[in-house]
Backbone as JSON, one array per atom type, in Angstrom:
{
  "sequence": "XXXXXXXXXXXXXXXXXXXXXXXXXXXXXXXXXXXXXXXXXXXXXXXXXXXXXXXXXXXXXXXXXXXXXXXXXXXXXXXXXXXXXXXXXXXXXXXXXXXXXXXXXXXXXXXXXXXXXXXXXXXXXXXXXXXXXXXXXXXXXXXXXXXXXXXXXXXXXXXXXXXXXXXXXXXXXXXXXXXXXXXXXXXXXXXXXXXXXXXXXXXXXXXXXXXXXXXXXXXXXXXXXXXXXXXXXXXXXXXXXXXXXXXXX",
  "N": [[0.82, -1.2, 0.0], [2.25, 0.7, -0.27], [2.68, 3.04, -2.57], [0.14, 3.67, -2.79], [-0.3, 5.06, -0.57], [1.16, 7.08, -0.79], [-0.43, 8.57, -2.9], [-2.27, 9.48, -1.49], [-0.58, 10.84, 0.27], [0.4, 12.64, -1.17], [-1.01, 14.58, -3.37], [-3.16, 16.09, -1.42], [-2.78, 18.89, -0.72], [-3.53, 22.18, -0.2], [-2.58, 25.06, -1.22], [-2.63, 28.21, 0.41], [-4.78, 31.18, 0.05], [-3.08, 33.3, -2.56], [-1.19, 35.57, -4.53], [-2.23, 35.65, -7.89], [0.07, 35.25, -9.57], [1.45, 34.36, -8.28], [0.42, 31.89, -6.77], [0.26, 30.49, -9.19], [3.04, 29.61, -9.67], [3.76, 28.05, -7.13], [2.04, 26.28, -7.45], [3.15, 25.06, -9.72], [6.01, 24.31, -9.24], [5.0, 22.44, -7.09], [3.49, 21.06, -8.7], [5.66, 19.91, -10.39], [7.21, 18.5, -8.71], [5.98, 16.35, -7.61], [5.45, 15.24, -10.1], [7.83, 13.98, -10.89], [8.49, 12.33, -8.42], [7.04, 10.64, -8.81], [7.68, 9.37, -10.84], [9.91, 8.61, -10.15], [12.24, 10.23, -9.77], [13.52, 11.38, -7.44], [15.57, 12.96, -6.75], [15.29, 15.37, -9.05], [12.7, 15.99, -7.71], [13.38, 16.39, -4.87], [14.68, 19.11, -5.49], [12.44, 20.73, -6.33], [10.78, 20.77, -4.5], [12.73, 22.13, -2.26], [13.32, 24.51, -3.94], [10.65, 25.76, -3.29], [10.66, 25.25, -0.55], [11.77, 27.37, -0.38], [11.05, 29.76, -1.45], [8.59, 29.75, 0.04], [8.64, 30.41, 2.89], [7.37, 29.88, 5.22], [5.4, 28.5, 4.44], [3.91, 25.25, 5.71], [3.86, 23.75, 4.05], [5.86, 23.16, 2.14], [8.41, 21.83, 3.8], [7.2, 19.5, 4.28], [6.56, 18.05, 1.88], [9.13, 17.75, 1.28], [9.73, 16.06, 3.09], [7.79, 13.92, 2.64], [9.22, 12.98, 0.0], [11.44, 12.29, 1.13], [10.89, 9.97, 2.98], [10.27, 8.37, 0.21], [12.02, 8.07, -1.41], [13.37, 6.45, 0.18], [11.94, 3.91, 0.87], [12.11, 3.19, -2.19], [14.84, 3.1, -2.27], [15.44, 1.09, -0.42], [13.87, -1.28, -1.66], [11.09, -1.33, -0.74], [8.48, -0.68, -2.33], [7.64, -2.36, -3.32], [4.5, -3.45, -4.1], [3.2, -5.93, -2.79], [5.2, -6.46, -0.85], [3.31, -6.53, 1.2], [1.66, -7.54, 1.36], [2.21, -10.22, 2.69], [1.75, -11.64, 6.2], [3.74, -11.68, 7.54], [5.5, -9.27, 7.18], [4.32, -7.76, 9.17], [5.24, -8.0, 11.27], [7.59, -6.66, 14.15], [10.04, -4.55, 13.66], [14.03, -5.04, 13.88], [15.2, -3.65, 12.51], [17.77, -1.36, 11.03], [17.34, 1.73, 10.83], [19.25, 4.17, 8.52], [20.85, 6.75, 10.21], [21.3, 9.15, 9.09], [19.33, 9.51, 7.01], [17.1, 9.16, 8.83], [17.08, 11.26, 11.08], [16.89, 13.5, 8.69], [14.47, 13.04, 7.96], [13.53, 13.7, 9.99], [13.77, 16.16, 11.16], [12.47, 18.11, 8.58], [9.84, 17.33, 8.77], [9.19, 18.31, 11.88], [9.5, 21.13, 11.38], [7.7, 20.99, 9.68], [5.56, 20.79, 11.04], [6.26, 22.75, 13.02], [5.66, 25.23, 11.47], [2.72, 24.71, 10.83], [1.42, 24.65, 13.22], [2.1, 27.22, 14.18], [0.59, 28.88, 12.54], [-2.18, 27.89, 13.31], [-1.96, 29.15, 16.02], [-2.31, 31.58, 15.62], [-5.02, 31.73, 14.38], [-7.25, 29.18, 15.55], [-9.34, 27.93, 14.04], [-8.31, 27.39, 11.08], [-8.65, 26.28, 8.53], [-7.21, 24.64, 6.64], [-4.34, 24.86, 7.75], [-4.75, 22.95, 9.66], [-5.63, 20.79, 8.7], [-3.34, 20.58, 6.81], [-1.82, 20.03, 8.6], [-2.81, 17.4, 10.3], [-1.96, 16.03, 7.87], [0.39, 16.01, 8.25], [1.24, 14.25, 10.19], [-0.32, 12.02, 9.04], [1.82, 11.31, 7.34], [4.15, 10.78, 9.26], [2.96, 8.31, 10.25], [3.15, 7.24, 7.87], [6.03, 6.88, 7.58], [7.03, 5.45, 9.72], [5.35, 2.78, 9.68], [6.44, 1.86, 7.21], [8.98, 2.36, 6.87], [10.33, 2.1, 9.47], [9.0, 0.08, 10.65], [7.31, -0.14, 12.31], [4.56, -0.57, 13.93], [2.35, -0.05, 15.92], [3.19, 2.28, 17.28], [3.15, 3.91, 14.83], [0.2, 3.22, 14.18], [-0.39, 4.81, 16.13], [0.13, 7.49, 15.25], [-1.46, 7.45, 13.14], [-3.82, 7.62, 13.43], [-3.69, 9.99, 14.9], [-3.83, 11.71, 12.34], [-6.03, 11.13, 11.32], [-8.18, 12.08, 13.63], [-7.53, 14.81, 13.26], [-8.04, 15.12, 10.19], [-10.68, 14.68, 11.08], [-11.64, 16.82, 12.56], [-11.35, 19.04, 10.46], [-13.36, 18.28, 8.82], [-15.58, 18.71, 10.31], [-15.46, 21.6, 10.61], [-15.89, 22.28, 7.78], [-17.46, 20.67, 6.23], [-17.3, 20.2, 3.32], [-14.5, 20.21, 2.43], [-14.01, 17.7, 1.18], [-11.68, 16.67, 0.85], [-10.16, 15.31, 2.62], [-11.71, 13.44, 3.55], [-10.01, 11.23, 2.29], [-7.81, 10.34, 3.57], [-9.44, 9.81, 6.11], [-10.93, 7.72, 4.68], [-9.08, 5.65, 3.73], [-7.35, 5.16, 6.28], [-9.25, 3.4, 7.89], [-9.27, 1.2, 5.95], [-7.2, 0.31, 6.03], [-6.18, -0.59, 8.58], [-8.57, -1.77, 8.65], [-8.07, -4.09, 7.5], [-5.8, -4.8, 8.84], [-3.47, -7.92, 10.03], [-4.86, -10.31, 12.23], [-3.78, -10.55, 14.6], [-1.94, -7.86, 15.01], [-4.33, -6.16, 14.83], [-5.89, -7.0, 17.01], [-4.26, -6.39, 19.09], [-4.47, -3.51, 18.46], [-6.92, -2.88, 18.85], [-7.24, -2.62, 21.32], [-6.16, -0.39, 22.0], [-7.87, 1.45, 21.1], [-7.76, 2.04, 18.74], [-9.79, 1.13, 15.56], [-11.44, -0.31, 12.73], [-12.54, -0.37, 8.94], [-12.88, -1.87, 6.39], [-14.95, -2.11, 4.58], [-16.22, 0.23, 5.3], [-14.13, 2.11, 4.93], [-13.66, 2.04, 1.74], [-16.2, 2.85, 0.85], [-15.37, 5.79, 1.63], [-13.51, 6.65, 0.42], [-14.37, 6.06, -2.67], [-15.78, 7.9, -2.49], [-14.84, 10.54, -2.46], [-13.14, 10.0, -5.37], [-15.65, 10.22, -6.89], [-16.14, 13.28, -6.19], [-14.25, 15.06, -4.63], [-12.81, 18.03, -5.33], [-9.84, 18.25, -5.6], [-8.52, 15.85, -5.15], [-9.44, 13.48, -6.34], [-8.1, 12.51, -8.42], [-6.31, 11.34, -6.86], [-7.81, 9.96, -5.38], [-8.86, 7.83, -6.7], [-6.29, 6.27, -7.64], [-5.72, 5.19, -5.46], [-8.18, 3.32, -4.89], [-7.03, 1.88, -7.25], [-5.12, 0.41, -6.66], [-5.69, -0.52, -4.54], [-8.22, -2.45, -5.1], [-6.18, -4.41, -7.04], [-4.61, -5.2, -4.91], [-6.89, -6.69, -4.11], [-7.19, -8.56, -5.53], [-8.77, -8.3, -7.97], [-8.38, -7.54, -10.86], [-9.43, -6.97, -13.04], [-10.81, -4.62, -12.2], [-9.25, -2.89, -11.18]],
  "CA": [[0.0, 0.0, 0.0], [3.08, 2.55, 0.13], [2.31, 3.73, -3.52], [-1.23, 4.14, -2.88], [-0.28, 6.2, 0.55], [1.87, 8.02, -1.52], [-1.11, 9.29, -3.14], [-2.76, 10.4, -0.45], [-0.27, 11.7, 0.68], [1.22, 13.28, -2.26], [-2.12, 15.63, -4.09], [-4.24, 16.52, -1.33], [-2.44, 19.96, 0.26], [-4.34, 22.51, -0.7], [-1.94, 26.2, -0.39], [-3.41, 29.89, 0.95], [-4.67, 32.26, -1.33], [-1.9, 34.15, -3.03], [-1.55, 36.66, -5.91], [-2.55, 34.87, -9.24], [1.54, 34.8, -10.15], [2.5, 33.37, -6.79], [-0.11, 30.78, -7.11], [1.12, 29.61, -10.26], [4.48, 29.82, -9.04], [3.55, 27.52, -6.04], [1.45, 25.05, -8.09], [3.87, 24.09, -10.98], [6.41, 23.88, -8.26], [4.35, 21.02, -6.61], [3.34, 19.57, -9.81], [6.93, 19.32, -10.97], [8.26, 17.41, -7.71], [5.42, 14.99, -7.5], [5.13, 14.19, -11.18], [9.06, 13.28, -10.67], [8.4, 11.57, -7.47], [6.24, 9.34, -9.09], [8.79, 8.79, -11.98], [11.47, 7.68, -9.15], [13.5, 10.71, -10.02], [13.71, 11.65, -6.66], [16.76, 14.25, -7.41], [14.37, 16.6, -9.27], [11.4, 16.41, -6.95], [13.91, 17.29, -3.9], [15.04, 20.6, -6.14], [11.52, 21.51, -6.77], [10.09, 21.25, -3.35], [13.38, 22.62, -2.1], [12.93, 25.51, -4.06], [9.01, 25.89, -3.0], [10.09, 25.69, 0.56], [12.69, 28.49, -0.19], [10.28, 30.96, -1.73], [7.19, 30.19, 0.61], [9.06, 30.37, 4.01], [6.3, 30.38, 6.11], [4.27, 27.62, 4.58], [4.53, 24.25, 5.84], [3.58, 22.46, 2.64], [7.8, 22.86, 1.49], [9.04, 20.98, 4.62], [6.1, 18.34, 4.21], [6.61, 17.92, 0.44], [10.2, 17.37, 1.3], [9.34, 14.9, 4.48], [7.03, 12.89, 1.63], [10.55, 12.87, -0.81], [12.62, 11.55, 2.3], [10.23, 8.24, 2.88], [9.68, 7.86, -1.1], [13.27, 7.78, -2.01], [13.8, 5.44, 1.23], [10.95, 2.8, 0.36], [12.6, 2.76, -3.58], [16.25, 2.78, -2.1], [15.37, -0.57, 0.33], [12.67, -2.0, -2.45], [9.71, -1.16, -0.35], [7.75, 0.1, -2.99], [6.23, -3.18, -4.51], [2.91, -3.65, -2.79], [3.5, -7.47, -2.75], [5.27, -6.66, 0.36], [2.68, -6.05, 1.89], [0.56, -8.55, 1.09], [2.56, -10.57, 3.53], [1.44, -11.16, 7.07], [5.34, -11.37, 8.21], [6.1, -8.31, 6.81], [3.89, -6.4, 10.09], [5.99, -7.95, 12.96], [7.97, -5.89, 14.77], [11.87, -5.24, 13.53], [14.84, -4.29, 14.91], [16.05, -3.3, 11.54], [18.19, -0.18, 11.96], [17.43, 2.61, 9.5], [20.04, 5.21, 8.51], [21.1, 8.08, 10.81], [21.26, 10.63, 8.57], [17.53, 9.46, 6.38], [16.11, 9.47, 9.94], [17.31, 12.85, 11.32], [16.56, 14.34, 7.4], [13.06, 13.18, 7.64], [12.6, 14.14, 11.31], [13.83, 17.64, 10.7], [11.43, 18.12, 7.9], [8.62, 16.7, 9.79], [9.53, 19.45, 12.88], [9.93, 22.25, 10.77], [6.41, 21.5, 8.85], [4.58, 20.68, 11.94], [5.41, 24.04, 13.72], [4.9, 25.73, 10.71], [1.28, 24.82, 10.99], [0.88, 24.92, 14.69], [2.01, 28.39, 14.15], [-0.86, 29.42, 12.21], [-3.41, 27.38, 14.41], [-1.98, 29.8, 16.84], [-2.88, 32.8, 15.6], [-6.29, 31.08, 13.87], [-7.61, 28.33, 16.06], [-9.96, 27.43, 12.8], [-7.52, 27.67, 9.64], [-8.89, 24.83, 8.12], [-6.09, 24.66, 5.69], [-3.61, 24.41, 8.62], [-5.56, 21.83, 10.41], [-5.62, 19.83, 7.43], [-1.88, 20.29, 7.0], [-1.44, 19.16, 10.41], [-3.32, 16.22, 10.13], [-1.14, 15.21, 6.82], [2.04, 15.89, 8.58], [0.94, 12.97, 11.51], [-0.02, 10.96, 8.64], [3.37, 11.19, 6.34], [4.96, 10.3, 9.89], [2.82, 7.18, 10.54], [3.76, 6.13, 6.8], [7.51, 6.33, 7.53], [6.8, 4.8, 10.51], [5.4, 1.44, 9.18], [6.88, 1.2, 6.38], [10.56, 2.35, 6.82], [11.0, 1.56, 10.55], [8.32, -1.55, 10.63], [6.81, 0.03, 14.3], [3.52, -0.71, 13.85], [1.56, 0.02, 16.76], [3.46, 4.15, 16.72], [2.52, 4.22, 13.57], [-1.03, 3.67, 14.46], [-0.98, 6.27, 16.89], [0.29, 9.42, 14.49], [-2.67, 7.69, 12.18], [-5.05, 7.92, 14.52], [-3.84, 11.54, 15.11], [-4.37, 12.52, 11.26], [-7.86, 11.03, 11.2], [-8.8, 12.4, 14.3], [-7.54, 16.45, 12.63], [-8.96, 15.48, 9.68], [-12.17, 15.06, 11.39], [-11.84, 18.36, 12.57], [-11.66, 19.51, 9.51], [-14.71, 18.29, 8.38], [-16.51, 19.5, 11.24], [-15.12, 22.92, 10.46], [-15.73, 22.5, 6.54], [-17.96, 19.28, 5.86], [-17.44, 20.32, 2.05], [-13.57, 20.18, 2.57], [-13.91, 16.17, 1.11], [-10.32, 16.03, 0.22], [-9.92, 15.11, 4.45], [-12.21, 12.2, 3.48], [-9.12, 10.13, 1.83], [-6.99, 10.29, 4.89], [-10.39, 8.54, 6.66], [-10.84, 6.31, 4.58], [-7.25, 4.85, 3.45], [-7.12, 4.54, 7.28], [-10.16, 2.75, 8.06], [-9.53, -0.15, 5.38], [-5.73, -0.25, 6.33], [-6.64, -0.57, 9.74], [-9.36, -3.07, 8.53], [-6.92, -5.18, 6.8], [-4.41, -5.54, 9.26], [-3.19, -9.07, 10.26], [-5.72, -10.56, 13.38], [-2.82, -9.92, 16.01], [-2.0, -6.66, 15.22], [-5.52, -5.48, 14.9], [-6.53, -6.74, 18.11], [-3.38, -5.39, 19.62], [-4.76, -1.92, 17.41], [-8.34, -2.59, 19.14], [-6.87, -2.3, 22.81], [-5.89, 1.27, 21.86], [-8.6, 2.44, 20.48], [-7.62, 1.96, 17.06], [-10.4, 0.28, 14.62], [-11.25, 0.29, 10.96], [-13.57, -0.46, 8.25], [-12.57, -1.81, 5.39], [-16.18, -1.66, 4.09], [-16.37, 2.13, 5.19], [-13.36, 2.93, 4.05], [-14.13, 1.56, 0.47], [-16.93, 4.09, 0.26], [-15.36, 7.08, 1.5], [-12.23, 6.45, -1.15], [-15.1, 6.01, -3.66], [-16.58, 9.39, -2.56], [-13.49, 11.2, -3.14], [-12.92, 9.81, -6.18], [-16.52, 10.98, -7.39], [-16.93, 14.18, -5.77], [-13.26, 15.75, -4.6], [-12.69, 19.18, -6.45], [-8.54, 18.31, -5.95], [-7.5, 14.61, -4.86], [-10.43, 12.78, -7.26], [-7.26, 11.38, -9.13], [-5.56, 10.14, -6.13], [-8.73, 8.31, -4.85], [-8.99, 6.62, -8.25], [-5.26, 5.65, -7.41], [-5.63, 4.38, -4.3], [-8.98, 2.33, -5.24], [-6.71, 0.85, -8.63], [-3.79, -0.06, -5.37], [-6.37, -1.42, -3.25], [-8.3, -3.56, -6.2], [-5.2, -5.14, -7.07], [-4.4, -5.92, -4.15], [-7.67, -7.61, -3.68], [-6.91, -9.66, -6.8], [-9.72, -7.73, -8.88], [-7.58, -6.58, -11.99], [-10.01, -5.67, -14.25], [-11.73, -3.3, -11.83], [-8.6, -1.84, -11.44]],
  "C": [[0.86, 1.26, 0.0], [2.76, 3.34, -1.09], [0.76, 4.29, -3.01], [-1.42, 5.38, -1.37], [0.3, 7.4, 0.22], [0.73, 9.18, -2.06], [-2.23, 9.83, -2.52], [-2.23, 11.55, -0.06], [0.45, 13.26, -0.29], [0.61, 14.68, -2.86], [-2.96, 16.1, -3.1], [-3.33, 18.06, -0.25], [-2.98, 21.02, -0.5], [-3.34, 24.33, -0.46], [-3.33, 27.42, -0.23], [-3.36, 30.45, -0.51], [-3.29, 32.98, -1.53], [-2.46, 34.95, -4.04], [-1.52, 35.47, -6.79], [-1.2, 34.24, -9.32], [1.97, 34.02, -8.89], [1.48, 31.99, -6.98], [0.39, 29.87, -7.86], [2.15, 29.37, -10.11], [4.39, 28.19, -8.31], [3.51, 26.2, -6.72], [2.28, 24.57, -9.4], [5.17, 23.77, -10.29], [6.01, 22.68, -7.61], [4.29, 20.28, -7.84], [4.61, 18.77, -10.31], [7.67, 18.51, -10.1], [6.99, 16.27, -7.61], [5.26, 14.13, -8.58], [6.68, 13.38, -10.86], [9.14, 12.59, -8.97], [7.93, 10.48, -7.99], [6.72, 8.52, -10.3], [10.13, 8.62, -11.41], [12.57, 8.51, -9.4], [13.07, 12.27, -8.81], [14.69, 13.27, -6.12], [15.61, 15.8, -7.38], [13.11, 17.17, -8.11], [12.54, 17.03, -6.15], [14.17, 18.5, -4.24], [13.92, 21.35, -6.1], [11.23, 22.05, -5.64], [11.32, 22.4, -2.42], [13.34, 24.3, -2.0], [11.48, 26.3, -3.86], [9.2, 26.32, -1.65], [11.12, 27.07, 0.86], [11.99, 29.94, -0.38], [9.04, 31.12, -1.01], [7.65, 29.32, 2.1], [8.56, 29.64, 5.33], [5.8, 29.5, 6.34], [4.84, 26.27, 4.78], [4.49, 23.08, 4.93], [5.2, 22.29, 2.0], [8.31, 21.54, 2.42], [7.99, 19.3, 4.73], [7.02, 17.52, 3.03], [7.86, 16.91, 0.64], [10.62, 16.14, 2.36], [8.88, 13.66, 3.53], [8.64, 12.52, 0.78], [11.52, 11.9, -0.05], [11.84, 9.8, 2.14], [10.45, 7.74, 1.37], [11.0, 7.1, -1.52], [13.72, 6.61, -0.79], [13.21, 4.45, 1.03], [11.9, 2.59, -1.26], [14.02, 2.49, -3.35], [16.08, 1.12, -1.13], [14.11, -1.32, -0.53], [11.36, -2.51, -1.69], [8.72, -0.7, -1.21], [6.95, -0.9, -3.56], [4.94, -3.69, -3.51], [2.79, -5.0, -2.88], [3.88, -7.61, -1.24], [4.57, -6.95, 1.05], [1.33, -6.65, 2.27], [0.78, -10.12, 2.46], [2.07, -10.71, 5.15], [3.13, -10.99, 8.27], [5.96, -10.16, 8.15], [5.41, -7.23, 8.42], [4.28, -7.2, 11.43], [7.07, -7.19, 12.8], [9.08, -5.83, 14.31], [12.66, -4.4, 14.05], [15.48, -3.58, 13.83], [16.05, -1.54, 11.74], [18.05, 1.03, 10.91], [18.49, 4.22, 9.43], [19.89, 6.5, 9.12], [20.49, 8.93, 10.68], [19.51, 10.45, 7.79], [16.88, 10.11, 7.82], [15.79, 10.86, 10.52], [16.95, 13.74, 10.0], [15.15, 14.47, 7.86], [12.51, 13.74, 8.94], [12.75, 15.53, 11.17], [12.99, 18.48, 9.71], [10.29, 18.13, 8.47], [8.63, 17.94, 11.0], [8.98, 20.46, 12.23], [8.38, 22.27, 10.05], [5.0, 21.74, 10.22], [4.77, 22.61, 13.01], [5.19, 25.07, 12.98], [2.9, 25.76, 10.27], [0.8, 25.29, 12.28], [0.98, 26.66, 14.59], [0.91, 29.28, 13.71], [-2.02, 29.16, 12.83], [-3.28, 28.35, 15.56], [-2.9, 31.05, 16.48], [-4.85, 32.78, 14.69], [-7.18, 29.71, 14.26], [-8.43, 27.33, 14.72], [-9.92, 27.45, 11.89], [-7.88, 26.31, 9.78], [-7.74, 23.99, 7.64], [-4.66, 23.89, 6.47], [-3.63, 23.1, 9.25], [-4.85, 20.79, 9.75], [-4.32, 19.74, 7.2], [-1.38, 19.21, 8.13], [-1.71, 17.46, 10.86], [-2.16, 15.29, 8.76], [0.24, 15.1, 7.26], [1.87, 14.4, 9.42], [0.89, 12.06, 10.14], [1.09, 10.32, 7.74], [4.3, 10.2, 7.95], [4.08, 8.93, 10.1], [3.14, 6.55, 9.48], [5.01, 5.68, 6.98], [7.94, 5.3, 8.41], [6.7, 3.31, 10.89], [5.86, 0.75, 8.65], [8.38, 1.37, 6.05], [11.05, 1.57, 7.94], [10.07, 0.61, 11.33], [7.84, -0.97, 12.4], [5.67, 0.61, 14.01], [2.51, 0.05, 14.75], [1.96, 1.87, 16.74], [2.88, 4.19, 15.44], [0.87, 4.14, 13.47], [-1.81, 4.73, 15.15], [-0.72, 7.54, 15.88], [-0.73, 8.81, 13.06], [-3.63, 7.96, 12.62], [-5.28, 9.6, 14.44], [-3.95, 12.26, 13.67], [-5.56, 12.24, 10.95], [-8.43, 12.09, 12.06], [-8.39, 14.37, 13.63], [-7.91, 16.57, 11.49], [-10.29, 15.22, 9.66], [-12.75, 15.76, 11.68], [-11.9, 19.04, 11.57], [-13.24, 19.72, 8.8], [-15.75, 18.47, 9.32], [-16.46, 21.07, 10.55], [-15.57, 23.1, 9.09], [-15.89, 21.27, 5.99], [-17.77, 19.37, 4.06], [-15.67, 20.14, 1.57], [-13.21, 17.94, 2.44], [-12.57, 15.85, 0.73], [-9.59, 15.2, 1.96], [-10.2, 13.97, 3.96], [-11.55, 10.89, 3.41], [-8.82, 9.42, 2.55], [-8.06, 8.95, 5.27], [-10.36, 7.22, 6.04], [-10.12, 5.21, 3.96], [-7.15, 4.58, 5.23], [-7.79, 3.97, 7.92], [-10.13, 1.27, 7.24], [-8.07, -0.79, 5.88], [-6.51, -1.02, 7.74], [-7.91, -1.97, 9.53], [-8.82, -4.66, 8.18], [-6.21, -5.83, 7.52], [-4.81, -7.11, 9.39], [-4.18, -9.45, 11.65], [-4.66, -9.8, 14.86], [-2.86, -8.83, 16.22], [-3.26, -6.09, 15.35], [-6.39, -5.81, 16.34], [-5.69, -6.02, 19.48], [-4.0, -3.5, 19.96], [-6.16, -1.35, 18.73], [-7.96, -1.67, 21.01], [-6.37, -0.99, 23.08], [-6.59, 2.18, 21.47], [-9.6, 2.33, 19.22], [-8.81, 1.0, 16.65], [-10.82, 0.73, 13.4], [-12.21, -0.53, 10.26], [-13.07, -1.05, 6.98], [-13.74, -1.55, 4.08], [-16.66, 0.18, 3.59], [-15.13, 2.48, 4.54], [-12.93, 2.92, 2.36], [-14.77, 2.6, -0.14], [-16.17, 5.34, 0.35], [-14.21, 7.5, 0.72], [-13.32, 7.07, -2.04], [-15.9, 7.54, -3.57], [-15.79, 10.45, -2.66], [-13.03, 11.48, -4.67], [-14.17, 10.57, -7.45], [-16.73, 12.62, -7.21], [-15.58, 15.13, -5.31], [-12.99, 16.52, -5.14], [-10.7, 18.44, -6.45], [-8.06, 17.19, -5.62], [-8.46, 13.38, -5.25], [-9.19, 11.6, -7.66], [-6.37, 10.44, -8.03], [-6.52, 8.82, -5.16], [-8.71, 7.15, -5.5], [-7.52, 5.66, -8.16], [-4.88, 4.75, -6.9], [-6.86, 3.07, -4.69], [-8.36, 1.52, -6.45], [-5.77, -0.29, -7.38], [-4.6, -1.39, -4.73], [-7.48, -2.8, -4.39], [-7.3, -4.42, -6.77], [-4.26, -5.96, -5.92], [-5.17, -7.02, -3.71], [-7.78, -8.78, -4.73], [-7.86, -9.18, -8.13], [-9.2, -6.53, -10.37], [-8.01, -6.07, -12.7], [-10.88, -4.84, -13.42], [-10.67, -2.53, -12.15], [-8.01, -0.9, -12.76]]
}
C-alpha cells in the first residue's frame, strides 16, 4: 500500500490564497516534484520542493513535500515500494532493523519544521482549516515512515489515529472540505486489513477500521473531490489489485 499512501499523501495539500503569479508559481512547483516523485527521479522532486520551501518560508507544505521525498526515495532505495510486500502477514511484525542516521534525522527535521509551521498558524487562527488539514497530513506522512521504513507498527497507528482524528476536525469545520475524506478512509480499510494480532493489539488502543467504510469514502473522493479525485482513483486501482480484482482496477 506505500504507492497508494503516496497518493494520499502526495495531491491533497491545498496552499493559501496568493496573488494569481505566486499561485502559479507555487502550483507548478508542486506539480513538478510529485510528477518526478512518481517517476522515481527523486533528485528533481527534492530541487523543486526545495525551491518551494525556499520561496514560501512560512508555509509548511515545502518541509512536508520534502518529508514525503525523504520516505519515497527510502521505500525505492530498500525496495519497499512493490505492494506485494505487503501482502505478507510477516512483513507487520515488529523489527529491529536499523534505518540510517542521517535518512532518519533528514526526515525528522522536515517533519519538525512542517509541523510548527502549521501549529504556528493554528496559533494565531484556532480554525484555519487549511492548517488543520496540513497538520493532520504531517501525523499521517509520519505514521507512513513509521510502518513502512521503521516496521513500528503500533506508533505508527498512533500518528494515524492523530491525522484522522484532525482530519475530522476539519470536516466539522468545513464538511465540504472532502479532500480530508481520503486520509479517513485509506485509514479505516488499512486498519481493517491488518493481520488478526496486530488489529486486536490496534483494538486495545482504540484503534479500529472499516474496510467496508473505508471503500466508500475512497469512492466518494474519487466521485466528488474538487482536488484529490485522481488520487482516490489511485488508491482504489492499489487497493483492487491488491484484492486480486484486476479488471476493476
Amino acid at each position: 500500500m506505500a504507492v497508494s499512501t503516496q497518493a494520499v499523501l502526495a495531491g491533497q495539500v491545498i496552499a493559501k490564497a496568493r496573488e494569481v503569479g505566486e499561485q502559479a508559481k507555487f502550483d507548478e512547483l508542486r506539480r513538478r516534484g510529485f510528477e518526478a516523485n512518481f517517476n522515481l527521479d527523486y533528485e528533481t522532486a527534492r530541487r523543486s520542493f526545495e525551491e518551494l520551501a525556499r520561496l514560501y518560508p512560512d508555509d509548511p507544505a515545502g518541509p512536508l513535500f520534502l518529508a514525503i521525498n525523504v520516505w519515497l526515495k527510502t521505500l525505492n532505495d530498500t525496495r519497499r515500494l512493490q505492494s506485494s510486500l505487503y501482502n505478507s502477514d510477516s512483513f507487520y511484525i515488529e523489527s529491529e532493523e536499523k534505518v540510517d542516521p542521517r535518512v532518519l534525522a533528514q526526515f525528522r527535521e522536515h517533519v519538525r519544521l512542517a509541523k510548527s509551521l502549521a501549529e504556528a498558524r493554528l496559533k494565531i487562527n484556532s480554525k484555519n482549516v487549511e492548517a488543520l488539514y496540513l497538520l493532520g497530513s504531517i501525523d499521517g506522512v509520519k505514521a507512513a515512515f513509521t510502518a513502512s521504513v521503521e516496521r513500528k507498527f503500533l506508533g505508527a497507528l498512533r500518528d494515524g489515529s492523530s491525522s484522522v482524528d484532525r482530519h475530522r476536525d476539519v470536516l466539522k469545520l468545513d464538511p465540504q472540505y472532502i479532500d480530508a475524506e481520503l486520509t479517513l478512509g485509506l485509514y479505516d480499510y488499512v486498519v481493517g486489513d491488518l493481520p488478526l494480532p496486530i488489529k486486536m493489539l490496534a483494538s486495545l488502543t482504540g484503534v479500529r477500521g472499516s474496510k467496508r467504510r473505508g471503500l466508500e469514502r475512497i469512492e466518494r473522493v474519487a466521485r466528488e473531490s474538487r482536488w484529490s479525485g485522481d488520487n482516490a482513483k489511485m488508491v482504489l486501482m492499489a487497493v483492487r489489485k491488491r484484492e486480486g480484482r484486476f479488471e476493476e482496477a
